[in-house]
Coordinates of C-alpha atoms and ligand atoms in Angstrom, one line a residue:
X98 CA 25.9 -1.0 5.9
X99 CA 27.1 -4.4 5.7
X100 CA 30.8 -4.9 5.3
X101 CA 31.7 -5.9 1.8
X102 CA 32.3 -9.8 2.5
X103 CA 29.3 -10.0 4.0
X104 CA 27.4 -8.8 1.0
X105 CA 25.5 -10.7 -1.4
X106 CA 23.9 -10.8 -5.2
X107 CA 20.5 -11.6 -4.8
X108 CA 17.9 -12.3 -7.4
X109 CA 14.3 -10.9 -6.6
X110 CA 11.7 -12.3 -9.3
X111 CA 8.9 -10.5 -9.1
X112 CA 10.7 -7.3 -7.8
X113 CA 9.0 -4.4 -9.1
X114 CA 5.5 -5.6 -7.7
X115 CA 4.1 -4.9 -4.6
X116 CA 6.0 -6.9 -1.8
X117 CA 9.1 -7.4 -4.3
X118 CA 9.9 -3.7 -4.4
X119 CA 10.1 -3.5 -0.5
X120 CA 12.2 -6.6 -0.6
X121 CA 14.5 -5.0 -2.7
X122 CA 14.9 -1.5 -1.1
X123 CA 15.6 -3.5 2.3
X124 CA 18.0 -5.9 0.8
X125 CA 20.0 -3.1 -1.1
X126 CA 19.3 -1.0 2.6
X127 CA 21.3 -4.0 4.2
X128 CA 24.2 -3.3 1.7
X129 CA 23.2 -6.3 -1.1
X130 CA 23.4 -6.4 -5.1
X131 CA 20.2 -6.7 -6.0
X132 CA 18.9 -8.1 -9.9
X133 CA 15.3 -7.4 -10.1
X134 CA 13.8 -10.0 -12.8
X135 CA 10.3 -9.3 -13.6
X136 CA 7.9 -9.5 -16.9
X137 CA 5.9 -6.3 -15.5
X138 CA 2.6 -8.0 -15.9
X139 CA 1.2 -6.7 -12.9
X140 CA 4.4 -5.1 -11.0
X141 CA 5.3 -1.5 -12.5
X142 CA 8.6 0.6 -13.1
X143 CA 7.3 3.0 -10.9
X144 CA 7.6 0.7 -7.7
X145 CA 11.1 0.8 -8.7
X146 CA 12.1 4.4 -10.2
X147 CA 13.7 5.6 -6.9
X148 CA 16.1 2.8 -7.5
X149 CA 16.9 3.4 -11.1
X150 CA 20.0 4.7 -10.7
X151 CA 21.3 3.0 -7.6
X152 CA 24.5 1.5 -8.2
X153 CA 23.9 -2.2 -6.7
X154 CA 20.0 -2.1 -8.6
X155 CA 19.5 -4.1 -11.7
X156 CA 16.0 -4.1 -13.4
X157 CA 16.0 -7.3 -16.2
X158 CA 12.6 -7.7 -17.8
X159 CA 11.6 -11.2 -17.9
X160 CA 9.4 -13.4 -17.9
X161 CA 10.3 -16.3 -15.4
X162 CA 8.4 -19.6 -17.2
X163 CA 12.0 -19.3 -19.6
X164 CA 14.8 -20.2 -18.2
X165 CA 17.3 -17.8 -16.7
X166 CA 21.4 -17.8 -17.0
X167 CA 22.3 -15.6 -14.3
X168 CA 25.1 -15.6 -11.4
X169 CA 23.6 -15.3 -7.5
X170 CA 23.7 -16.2 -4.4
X171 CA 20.4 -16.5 -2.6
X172 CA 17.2 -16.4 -4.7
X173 CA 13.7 -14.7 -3.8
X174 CA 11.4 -16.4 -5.9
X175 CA 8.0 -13.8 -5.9
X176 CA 7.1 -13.5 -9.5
X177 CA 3.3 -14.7 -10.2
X178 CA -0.2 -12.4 -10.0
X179 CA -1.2 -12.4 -6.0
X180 CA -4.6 -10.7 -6.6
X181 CA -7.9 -12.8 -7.4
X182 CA -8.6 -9.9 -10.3
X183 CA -5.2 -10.5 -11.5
X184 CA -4.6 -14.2 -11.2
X185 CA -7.9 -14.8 -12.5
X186 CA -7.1 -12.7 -16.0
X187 CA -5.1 -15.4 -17.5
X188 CA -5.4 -18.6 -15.1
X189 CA -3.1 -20.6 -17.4
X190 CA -0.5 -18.3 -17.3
X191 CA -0.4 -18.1 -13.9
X192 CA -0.1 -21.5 -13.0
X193 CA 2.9 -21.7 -15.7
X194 CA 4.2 -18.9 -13.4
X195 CA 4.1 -20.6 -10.8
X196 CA 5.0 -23.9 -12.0
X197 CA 7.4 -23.2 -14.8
X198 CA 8.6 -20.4 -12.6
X199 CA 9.1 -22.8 -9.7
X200 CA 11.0 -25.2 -11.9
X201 CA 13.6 -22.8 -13.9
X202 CA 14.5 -21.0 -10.6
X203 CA 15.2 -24.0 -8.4
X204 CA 17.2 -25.3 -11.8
X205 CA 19.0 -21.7 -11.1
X206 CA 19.6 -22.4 -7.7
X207 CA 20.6 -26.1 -8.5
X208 CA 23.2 -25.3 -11.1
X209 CA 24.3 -22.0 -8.6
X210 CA 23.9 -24.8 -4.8
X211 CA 22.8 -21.4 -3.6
X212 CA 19.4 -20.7 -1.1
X213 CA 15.9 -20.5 -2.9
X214 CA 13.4 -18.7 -0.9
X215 CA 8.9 -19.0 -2.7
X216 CA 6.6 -17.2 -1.6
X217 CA 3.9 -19.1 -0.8
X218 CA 0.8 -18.4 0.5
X219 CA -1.8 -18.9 2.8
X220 CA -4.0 -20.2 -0.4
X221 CA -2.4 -23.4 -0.1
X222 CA -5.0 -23.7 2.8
X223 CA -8.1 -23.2 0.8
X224 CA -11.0 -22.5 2.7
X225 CA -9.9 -23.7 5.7
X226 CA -11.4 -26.2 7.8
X227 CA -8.9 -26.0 11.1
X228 CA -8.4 -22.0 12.5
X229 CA -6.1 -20.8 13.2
X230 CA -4.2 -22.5 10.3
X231 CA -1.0 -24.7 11.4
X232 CA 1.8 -25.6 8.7
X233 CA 1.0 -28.7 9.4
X234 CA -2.6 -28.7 7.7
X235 CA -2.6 -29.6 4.3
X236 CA -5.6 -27.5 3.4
X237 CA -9.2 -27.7 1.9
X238 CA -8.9 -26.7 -1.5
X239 CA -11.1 -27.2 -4.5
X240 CA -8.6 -28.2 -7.6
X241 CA -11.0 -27.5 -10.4
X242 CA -12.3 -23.6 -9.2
X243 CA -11.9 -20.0 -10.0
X244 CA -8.8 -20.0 -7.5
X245 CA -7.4 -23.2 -8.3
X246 CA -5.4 -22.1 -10.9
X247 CA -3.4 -19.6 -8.1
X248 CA -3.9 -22.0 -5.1
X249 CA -3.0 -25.3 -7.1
X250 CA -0.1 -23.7 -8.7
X251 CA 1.4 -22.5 -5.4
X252 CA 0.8 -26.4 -3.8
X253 CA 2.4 -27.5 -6.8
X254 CA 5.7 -25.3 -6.4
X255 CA 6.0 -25.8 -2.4
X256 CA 6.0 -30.0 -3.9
X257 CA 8.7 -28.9 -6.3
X258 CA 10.7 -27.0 -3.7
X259 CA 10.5 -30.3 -0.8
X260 CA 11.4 -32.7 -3.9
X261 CA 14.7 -30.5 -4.7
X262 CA 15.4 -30.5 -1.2
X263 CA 14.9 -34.4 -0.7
X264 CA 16.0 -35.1 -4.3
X265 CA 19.1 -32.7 -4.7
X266 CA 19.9 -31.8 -1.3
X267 CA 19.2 -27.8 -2.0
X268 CA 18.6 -25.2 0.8
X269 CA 14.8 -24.3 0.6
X270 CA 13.2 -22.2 2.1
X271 CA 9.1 -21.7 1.7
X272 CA 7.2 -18.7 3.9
X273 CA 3.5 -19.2 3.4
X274 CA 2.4 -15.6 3.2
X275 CA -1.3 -14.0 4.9
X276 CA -2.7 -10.9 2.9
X277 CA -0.5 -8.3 3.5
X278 CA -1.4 -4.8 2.5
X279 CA 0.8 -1.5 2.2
X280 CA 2.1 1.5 0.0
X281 CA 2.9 0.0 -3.8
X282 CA -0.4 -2.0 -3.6
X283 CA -1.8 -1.9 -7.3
X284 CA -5.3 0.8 -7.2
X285 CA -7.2 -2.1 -9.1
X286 CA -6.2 -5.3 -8.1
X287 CA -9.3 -6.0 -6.5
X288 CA -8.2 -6.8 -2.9
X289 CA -10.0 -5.6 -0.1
X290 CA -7.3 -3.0 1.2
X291 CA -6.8 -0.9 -2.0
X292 CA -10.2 -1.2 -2.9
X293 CA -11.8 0.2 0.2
X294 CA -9.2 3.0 0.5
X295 CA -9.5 3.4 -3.4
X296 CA -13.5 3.8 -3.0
X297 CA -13.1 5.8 0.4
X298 CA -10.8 8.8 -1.2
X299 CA -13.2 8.8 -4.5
X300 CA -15.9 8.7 -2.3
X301 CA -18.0 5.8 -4.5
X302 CA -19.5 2.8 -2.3
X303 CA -17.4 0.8 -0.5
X304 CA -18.0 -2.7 -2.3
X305 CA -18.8 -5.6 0.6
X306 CA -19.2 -8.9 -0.8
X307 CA -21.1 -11.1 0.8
X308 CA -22.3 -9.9 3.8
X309 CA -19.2 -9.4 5.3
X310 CA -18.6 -11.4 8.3
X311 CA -15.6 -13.5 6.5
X312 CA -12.4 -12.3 8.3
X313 CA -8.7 -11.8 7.0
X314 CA -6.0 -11.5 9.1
X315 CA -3.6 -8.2 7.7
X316 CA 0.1 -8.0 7.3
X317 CA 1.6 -4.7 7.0
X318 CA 4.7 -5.5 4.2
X319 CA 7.3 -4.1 6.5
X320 CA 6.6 -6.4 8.8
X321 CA 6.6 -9.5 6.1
X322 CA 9.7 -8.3 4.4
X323 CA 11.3 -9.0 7.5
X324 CA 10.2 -12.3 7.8
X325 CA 11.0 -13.5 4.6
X326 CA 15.1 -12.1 4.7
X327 CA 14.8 -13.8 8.9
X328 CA 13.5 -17.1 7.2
X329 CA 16.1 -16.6 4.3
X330 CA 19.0 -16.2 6.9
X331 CA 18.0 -19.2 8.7
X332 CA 20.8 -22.3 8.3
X333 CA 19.8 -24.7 6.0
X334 CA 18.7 -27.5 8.2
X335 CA 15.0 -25.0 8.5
X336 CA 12.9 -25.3 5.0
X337 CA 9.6 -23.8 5.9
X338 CA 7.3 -23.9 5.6
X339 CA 6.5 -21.0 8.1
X340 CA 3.4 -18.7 8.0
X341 CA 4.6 -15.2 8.2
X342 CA 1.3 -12.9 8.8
X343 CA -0.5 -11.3 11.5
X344 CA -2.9 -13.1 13.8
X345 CA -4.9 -9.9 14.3
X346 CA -8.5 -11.3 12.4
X347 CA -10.8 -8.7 11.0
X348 CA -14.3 -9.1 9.6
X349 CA -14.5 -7.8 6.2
X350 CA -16.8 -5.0 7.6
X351 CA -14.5 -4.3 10.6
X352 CA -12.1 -3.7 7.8
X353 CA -14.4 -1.1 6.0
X354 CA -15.2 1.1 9.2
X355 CA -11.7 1.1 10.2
X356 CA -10.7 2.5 6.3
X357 CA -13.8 4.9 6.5
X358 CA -12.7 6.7 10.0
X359 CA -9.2 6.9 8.8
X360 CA -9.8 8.3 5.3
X361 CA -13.4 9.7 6.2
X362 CA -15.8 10.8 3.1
X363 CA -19.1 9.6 2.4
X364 CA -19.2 6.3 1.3
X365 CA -21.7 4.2 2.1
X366 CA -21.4 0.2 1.8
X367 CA -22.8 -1.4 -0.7
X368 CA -23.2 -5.8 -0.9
X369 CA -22.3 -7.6 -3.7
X370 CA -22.2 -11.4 -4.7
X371 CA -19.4 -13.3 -2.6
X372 CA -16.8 -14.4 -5.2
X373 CA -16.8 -18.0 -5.5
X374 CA -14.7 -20.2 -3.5
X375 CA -13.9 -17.0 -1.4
X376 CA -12.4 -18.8 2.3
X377 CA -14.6 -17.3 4.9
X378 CA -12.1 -17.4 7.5
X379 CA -8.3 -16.9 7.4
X380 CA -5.7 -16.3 10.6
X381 CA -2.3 -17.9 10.9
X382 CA -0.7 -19.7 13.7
X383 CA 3.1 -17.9 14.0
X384 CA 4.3 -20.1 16.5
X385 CA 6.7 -22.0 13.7
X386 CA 7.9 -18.1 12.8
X387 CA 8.0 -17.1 16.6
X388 CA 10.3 -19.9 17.7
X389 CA 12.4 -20.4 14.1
X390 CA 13.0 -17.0 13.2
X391 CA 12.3 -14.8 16.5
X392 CA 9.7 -13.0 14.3
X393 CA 6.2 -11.5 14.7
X394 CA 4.8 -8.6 13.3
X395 CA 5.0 -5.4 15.4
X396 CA 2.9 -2.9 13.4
X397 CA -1.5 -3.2 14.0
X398 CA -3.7 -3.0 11.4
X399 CA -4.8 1.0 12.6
X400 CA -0.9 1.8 12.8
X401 CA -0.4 0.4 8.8
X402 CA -3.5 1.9 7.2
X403 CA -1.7 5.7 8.0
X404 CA 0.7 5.0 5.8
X405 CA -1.0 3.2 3.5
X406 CA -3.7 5.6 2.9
X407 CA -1.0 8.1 2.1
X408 CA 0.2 6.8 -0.5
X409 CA -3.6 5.8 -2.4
X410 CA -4.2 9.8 -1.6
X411 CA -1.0 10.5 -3.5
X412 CA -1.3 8.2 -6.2
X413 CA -4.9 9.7 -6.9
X414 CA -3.7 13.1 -6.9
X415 CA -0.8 12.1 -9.7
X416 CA -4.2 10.8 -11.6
X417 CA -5.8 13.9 -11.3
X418 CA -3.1 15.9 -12.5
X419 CA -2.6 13.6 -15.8
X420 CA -6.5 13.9 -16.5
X421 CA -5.5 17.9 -16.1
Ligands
LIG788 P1 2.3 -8.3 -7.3 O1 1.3 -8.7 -8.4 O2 2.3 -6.9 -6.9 O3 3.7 -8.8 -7.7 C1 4.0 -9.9 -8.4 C2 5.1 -9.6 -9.4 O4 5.4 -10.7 -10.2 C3 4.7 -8.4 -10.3 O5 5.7 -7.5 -10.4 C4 4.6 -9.1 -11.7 O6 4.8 -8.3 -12.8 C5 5.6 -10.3 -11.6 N1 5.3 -11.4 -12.4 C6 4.1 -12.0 -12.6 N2 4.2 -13.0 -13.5 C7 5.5 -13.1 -13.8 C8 6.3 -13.9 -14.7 N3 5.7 -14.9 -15.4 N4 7.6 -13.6 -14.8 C9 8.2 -12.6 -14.1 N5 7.5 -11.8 -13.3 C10 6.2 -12.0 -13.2 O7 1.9 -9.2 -6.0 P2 2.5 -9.2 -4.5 O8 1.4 -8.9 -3.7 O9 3.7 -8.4 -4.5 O10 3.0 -10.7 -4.4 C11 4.3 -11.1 -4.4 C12 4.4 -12.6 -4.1 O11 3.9 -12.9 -2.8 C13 3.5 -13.5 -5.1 O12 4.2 -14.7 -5.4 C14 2.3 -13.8 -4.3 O13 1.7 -15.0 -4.6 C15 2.9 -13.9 -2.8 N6 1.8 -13.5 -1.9 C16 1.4 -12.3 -1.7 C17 0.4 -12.0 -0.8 C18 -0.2 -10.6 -0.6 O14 -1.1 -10.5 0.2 N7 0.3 -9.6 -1.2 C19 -0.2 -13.1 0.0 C20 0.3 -14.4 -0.3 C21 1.3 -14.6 -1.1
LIG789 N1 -13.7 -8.3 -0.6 C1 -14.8 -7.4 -0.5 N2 -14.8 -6.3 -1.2 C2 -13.9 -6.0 -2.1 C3 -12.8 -6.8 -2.3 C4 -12.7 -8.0 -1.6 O1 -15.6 -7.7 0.4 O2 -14.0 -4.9 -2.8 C5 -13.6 -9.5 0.2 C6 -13.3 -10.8 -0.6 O3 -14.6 -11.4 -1.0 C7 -12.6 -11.6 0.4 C8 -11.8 -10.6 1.2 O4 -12.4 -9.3 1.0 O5 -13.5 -12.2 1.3 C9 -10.3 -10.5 0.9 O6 -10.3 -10.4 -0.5 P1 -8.9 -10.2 -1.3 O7 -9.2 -10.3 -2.7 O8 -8.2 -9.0 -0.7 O9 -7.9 -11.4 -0.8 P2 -8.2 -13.0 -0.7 O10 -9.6 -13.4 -0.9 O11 -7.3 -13.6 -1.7 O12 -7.8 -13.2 0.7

């Protein structure tokens, strides 16, 4: 526990999603207020119920393309759809989040002077034409796609962050964020980790698209929550961006035998279409986090799955239970 001068109020948007409720429990674990803003489109109270009653947690729903009046001292700006499934639903929306988002919170931060930490992501690289991807490559993205409206959006944020910086002097700070997988992940957002665990424990076929040979490189989100609060405690002369994910590349398929010894079962793979646009290669260069933030992920894709799986197995159980 941090002593009391030392602790802050810090806005999570996006905080009862995946990677936003982690962010919260450390940031409250470190001794922080914490306001949670978040419209609940794809995060849920459940991420957040152990929390409900914890007396520096505050849950506001909102949405973050209106305008917030709230007092804070560092911002974690999350809120927007991270899943193709998701993002996908409502493109328009989501690039509002993203941009609207982008511009209300830095106004937040403006009118507060206080630190304003996106999460980007490794989209802004598209389907990448350098590997392992640098910060310093601008990408290969299609602006008119199925993804564009998630990968355009986030390009279009990280542009608004730099011009606050250079326009307004404010302390940015952007982490361009690998898949990262881990206990909270939504059962049917479509990504690769909760659906082959998801398909593993119901025993239905694990669903390979394409034929499987594009890699990922997995995060596990203890390990990333870490390296968005190092970035965020970094003086404000370092803006990011920085990758934050682990340079451990996996095949789709090595990703699917990996799930099926852990979990075990009967599923068989199964091929399906390759989305469109889908990168077929993805693995981040961490030297920028390395040297900048003494960061690099500690815990292998094997070692994350455990618990991981865990909590997919209880989260099917509490669905077999409702359906009696
Ligand atoms: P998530 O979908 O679980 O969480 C996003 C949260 O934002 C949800 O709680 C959702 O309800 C909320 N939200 C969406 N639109 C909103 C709006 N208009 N106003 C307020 N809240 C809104 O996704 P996640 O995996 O936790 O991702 C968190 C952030 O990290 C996102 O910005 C995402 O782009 C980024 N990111 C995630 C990954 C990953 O692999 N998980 C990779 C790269 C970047
Ligand atoms: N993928 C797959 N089967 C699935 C879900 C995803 O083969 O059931 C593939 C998908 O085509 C992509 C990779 O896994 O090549 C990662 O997909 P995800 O949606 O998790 O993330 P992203 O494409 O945004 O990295």
């Amino acid at each position: 526990m941090r002593l009391y001068d030392s602790r802050k109020r810090i806005l999570v948007t996006g905080g009862a999603g995946f990677v936003g409720s982690h962010l919260c429990d450390r940031l409250l674990e470190q001794g922080h207020e914490v306001l949670c803003a978040d419209n609940l489109f794809t995060g849920t109270k459940r991420n957040i119920e152990h929390l409900h009653n914890h007396p520096r947690f505050e849950f506001m729903r909102h949405d973050v393309t209106f305008p917030l009046y709230v007092e804070v001292d560092q911002i974690y700006n999350l809120a927007c759809p991270a899943s193709p499934v998701h993002y996908q639903h409502d493109p328009v929306q989501t690039t509002k989040t993203s941009v609207h988002g982008a511009i209300n919170m830095l106004g937040l931060a403006k009118r507060l002077d206080c630190k304003i930490l996106q999460a980007s992501t490794s989209e802004v690289y598209g389907d990448p034409q350098q590997h392992p991807q640098t910060e310093d490559y601008w990408g290969h993205v299609n602006p008119i796609g199925v993804r564009s409206c998630y990968d355009e959006g986030k390009r279009c944020a990280e542009t608004l962050f730099f011009d606050y910086h250079r326009q307004n002097g404010l302390a940015i700070k952007v982490a361009r964020i690998f898949n990262t997988y881990g206990p909270r992940m939504h059962p049917k957002d479509g990504r690769v980790v909760s659906n082959f665990i998801w398909q593993a424990l119901n025993g239905t076929p694990i669903t390979i698209y394409g034929d499987g040979s594009q890699t990922r490189s997995f995060c596990f989100v203890d390990d990333l929550v870490r390296g968005l609060i190092s970035l965020m405690e970094t003086d404000d002369s370092v803006t990011g961006p920085v990758n934050i994910g682990n340079p451990g590349e996996f095949s789709i398929l090595e990703l699917a035998e990996k799930v099926l010894e852990q979990v075990g079962g009967d599923s068989n793979l199964v091929r399906e279409p390759l989305p469109s646009d889908d990168p077929m290669q993805r693995c981040p260069d961490i030297t920028r986090a390395r040297n900048l933030l003494n960061w690099e992920p500690t815990i292998p894709l094997a070692e994350g799955l455990i618990p991981t799986i865990a909590y997919f197995r209880e989260l099917l159980a509490e669905h077999q239970a409702m359906a009696g």
